[in-house]
Short mmCIF file of C-alpha atoms and ligand atoms in Angstrom, two decimals:
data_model
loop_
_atom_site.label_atom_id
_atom_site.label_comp_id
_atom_site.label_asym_id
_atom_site.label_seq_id
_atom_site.Cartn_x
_atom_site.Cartn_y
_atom_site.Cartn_z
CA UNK A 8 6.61 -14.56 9.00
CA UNK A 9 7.89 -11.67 6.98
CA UNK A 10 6.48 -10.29 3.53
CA UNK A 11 8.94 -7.91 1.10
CA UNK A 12 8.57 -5.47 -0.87
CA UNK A 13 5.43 -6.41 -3.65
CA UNK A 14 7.11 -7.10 -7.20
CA UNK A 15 5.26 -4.04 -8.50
CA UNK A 16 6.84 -2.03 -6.09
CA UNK A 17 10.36 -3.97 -6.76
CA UNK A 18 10.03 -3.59 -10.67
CA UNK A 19 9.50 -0.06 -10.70
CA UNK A 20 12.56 0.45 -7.96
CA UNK A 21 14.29 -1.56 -10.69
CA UNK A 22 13.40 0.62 -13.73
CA UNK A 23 14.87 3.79 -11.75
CA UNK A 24 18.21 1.68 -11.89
CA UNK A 25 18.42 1.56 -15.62
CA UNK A 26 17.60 5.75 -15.56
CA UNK A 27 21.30 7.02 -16.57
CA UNK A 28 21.07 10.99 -15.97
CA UNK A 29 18.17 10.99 -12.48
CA UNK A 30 18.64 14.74 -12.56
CA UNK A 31 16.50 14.76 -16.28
CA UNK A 32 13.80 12.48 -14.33
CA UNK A 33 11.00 13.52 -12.13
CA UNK A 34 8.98 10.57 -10.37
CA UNK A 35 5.47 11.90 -9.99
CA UNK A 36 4.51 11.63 -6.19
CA UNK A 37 6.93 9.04 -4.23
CA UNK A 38 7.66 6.29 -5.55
CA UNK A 39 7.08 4.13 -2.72
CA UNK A 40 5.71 5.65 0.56
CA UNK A 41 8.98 4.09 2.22
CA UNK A 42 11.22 7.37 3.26
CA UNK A 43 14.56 5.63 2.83
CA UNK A 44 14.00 4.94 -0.57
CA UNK A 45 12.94 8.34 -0.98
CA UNK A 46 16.40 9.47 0.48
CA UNK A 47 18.00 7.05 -1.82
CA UNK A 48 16.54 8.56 -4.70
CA UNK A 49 17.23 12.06 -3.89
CA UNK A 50 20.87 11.20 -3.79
CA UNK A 51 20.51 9.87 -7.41
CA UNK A 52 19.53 13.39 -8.50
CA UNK A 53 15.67 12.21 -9.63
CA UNK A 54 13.81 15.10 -8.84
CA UNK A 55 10.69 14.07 -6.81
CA UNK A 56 7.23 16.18 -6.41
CA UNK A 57 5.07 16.20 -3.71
CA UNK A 58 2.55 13.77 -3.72
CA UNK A 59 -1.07 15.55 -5.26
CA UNK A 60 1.08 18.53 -6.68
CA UNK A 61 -0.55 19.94 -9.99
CA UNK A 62 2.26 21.58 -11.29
CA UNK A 63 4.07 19.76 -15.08
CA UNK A 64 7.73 18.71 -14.05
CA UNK A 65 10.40 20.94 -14.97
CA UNK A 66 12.44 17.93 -16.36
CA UNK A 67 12.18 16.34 -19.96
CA UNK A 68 10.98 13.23 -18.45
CA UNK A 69 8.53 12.27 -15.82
CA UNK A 70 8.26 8.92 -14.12
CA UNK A 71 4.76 7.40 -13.21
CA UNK A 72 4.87 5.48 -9.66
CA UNK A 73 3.25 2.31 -9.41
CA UNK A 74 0.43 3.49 -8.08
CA UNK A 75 -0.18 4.84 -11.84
CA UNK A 76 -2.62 7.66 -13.00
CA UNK A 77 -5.47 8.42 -14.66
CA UNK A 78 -5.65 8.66 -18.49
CA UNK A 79 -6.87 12.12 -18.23
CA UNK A 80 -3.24 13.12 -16.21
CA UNK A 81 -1.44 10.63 -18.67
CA UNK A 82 -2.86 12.94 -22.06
CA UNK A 83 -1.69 16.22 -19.60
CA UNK A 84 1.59 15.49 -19.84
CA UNK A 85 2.05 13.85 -22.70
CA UNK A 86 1.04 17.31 -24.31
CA UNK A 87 3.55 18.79 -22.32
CA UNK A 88 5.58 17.52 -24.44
CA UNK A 89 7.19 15.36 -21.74
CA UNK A 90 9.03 11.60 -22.19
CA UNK A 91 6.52 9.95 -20.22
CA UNK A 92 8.75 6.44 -17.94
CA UNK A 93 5.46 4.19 -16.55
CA UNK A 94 6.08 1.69 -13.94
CA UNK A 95 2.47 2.13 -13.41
CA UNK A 96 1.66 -1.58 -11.53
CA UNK A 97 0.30 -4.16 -13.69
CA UNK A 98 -2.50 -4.87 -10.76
CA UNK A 99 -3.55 -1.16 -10.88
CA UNK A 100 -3.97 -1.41 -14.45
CA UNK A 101 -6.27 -4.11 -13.68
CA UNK A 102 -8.22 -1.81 -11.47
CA UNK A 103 -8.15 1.22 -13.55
CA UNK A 104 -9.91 -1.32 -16.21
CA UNK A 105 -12.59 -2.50 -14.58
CA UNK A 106 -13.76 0.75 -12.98
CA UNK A 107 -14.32 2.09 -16.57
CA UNK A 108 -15.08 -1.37 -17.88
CA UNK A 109 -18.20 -0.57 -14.98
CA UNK A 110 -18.30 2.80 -15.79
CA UNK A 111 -19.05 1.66 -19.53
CA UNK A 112 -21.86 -0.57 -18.30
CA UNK A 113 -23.72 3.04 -16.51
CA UNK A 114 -22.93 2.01 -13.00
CA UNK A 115 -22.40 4.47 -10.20
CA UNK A 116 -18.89 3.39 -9.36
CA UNK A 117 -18.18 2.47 -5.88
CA UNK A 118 -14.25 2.49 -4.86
CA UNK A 119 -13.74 1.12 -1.69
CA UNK A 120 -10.11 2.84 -0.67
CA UNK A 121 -8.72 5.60 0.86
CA UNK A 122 -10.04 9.03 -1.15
CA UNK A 123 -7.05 10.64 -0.57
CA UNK A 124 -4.73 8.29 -2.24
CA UNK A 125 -2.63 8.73 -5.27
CA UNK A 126 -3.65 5.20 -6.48
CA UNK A 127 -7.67 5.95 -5.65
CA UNK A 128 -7.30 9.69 -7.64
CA UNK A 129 -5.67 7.52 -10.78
CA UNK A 130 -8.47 5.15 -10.40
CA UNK A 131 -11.49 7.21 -9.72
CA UNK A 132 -9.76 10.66 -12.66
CA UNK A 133 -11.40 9.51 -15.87
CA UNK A 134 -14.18 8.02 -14.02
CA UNK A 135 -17.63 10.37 -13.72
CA UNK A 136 -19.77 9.09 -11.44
CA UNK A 137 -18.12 7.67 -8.15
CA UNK A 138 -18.12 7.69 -4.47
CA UNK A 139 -14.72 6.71 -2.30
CA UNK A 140 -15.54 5.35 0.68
CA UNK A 141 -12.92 3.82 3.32
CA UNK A 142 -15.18 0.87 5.04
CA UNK A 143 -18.39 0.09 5.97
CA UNK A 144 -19.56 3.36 8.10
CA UNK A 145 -19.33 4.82 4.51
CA UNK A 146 -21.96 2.57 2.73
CA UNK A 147 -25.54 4.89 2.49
CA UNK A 148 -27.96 4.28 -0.54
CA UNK A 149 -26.59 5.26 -3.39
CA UNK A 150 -29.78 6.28 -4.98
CA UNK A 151 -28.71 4.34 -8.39
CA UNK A 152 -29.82 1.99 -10.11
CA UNK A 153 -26.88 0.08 -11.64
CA UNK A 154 -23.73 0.11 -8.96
CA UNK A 155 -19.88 -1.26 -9.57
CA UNK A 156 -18.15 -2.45 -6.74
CA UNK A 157 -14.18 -2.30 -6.74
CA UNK A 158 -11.16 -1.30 -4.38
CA UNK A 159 -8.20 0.26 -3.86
CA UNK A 160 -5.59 -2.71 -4.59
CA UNK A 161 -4.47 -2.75 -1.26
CA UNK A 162 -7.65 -2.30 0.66
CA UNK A 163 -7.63 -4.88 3.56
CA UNK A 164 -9.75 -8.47 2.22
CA UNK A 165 -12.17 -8.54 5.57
CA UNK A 166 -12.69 -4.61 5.42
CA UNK A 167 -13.40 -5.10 1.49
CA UNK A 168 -16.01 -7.77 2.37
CA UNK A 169 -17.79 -6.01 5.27
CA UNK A 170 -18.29 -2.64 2.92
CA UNK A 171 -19.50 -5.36 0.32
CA UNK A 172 -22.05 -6.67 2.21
CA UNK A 173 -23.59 -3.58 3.64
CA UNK A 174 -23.23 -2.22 0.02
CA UNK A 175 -26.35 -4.97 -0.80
CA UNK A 176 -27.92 -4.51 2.18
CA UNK A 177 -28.57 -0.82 1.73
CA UNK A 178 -29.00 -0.75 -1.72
CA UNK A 179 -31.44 -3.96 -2.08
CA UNK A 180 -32.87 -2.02 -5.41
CA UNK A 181 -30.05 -1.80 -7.01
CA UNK A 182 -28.25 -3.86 -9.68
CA UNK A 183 -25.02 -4.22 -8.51
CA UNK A 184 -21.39 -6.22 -10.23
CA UNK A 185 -18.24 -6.38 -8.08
CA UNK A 186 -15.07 -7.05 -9.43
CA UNK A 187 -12.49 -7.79 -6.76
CA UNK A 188 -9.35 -5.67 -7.43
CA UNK A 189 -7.28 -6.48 -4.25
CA UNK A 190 -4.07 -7.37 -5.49
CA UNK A 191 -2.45 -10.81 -4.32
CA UNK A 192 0.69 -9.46 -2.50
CA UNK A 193 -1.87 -7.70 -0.40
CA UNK A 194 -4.51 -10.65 0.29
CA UNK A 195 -1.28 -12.82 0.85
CA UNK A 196 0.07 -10.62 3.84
CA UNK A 197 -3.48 -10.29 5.05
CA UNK A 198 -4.26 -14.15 4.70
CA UNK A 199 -0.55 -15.02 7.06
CA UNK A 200 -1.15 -12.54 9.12
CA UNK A 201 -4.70 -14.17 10.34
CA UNK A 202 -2.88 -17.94 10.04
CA UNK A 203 0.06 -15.89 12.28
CA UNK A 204 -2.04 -13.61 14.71
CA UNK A 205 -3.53 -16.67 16.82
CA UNK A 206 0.34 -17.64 17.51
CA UNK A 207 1.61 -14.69 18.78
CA UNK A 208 1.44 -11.94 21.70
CA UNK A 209 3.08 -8.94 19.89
CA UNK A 210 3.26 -7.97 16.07
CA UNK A 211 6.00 -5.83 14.69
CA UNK A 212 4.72 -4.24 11.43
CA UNK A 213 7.42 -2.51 8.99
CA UNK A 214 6.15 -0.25 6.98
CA UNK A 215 6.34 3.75 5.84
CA UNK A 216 3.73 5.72 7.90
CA UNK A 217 1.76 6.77 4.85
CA UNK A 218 1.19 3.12 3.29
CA UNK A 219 -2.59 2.42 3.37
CA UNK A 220 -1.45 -1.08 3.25
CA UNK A 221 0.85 -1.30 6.52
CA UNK A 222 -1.36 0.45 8.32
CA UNK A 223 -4.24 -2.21 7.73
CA UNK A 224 -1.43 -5.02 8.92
CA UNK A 225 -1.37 -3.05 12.26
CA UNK A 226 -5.23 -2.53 12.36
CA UNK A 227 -5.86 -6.70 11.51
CA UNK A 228 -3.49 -7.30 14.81
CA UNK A 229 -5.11 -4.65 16.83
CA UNK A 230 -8.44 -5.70 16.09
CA UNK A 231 -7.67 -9.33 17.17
CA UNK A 232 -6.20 -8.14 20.87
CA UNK A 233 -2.66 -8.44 19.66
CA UNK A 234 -0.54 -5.36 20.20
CA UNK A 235 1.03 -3.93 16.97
CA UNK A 236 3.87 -1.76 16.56
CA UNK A 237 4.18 0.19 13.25
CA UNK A 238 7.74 0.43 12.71
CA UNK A 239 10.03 2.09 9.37
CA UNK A 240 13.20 0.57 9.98
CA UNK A 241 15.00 -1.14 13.19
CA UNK A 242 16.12 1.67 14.54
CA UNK A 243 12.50 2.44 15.81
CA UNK A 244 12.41 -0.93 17.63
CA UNK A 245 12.63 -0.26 21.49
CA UNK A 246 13.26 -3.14 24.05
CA UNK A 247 10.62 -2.38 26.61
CA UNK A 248 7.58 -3.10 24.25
CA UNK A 249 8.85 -6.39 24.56
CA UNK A 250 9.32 -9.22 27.97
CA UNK A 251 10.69 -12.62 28.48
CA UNK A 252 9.16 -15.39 27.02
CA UNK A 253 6.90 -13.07 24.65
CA UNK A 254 6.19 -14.56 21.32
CA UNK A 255 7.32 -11.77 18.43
CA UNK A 256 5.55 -11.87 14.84
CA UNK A 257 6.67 -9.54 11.93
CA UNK A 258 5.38 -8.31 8.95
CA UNK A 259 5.87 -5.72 6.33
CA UNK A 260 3.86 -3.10 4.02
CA UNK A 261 4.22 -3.71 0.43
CA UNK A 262 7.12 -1.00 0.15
CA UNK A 263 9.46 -2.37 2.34
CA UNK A 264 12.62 -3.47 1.12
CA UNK A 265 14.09 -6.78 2.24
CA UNK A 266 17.31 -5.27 4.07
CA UNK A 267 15.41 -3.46 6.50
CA UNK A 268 13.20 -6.02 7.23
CA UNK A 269 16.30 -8.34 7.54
CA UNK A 270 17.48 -5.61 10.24
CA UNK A 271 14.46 -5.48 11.51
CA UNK A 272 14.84 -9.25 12.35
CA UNK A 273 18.26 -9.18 13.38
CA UNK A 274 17.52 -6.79 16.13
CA UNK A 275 14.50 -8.35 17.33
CA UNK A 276 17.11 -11.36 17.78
CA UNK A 277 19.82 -9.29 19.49
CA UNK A 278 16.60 -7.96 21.89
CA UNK A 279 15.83 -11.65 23.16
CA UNK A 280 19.31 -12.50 23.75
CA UNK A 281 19.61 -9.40 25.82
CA UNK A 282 16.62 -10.92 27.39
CA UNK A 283 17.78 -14.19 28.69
CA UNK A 284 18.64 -15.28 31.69
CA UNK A 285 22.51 -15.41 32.42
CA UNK A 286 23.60 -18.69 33.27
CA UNK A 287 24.29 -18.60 37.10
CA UNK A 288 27.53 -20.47 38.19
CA UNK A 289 27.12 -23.83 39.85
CA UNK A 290 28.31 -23.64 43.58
CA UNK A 291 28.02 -26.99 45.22
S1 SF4 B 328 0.77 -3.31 -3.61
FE1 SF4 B 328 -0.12 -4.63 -5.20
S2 SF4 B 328 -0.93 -3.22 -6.71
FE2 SF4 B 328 0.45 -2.03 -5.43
S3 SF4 B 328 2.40 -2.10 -6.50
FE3 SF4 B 328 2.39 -3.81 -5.06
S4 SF4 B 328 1.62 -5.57 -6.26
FE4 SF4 B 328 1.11 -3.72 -7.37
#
């Protein structure tokens, strides 16, 4: 099985491509939480600020990730006076609308997603009246009477629906609307993994260390006995997590970029053939 980088993630990789002076352009957190594109896009010239930093780009232009922002951020620098480049994700436009579309409707807003994430502080900026909470463990009552329900796009399907439930359960008062805001690349790596987990004894996940979305492939495998290793490129692949006879599944965060998970696979080949048996000469 392997999974590629998402096409929101692809699209806005591809808008960068059609930038012709990078050193005008600042990309507004990283682009992808995927360090060798980050590396790649430093050589370009793009100037690139920390993730969560406050401070209005030096450049004339500034280029919104995928993971997008809040309107309130947007109307900041827009009245800096800078050339504002969106490649915000069509899917977390989706979210951003029907948080406030909940919002509108007077309902505490419940975001199920990491709190510090750059997509959750777009989502959750013009909102407010909200709690973030990560899973289930978070859920309390809410003390409200009307409650939206929606998630980070790439919060995990099964850790979605377990926060859901105890969301009713502790909150039996309360009036509460979901709208599911998982995106599809996400569900679809979640939904193979579970069709691939039964099948295998060891999962290699590619993926950059900070991507909410990798991690949760790792957690899935771990959580169903199967070892997972969280790897960012082939290079990290070492021969001894593997033996004979073992089967291998791989998968990939939404940021990964098809040539390293193609060299991902290639070595994971070259590692079995180290692994078989030499053929022994026939003495008779
Ligand atoms: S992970 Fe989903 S929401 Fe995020 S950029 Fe990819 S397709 Fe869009």
């Amino acid at each position: 099985m392997a999974h590629g980088m998402c096409f929101g993630v692809r699209d806005a990789l591809a808008a960068t491509q059609q930038i012709e002076h990078p050193s005008n352009v600042t990309i507004y957190g990283e682009l992808v939480h995927n360090e060798s594109v980050q590396a790649a896009l430093a050589a370009r010239g793009f100037v690139q600020m920390a993730e969560g930093a406050r401070e209005l780009p030096q450049t004339d232009a500034v280029l919104i990730t995928a993971h997008g922002i809040s309107g309130l951020e947007r109307g900041r620098l827009a009245s800096a006076g800078l050339q504002i480049l969106d490649t915000t994700c069509p899917l977390v436009r989706n979210a951003h609308a029907a948080a406030l579309a909940l919002a509108a409707e007077g309902r505490f807003i419940v975001v199920i997603g990491m709190e510090d994430h750059v997509e959750v502080r777009g989502l959750t900026g013009d909102i407010d009246n909200f709690i973030v909470i990560a899973d289930a463990r978070g859920v309390v009552n809410f003390g409200a009477g009307r409650i939206g329900v929606v998630s980070q796009t790439t919060t995990a399907p099964g850790v979605f629906a377990e926060a859901l439930g105890m969301i009713f359960t502790k909150n039996p008062e309360a009036d509460i609307r979901v709208m599911d805001t998982i995106c599809k690349p996400t569900r679809d790596r979640q939904e193979g993994l579970a069709e691939l987990l039964p099948q295998i004894d060891v999962l290699v996940v590619v993926g950059g260390k900070r991507s909410r979305n990798t991690h949760e492939l790792a957690a899935a495998a771990a959580n169903a006995g199967v070892a997972a290793y969280h790897i960012q490129s082939a290079a990290d692949l070492d021969a001894s997590w593997f033996a004979p006879d073992v089967v291998v599944g791989l998968t990939a965060g939404t940021s990964t970029q098809d040539e390293t998970m193609h060299a991902v696979h290639a070595k994971l080949l070259e590692i079995e053939r180290s692994m078989a048996p030499t053929p022994q000469p026939c003495v008779s």
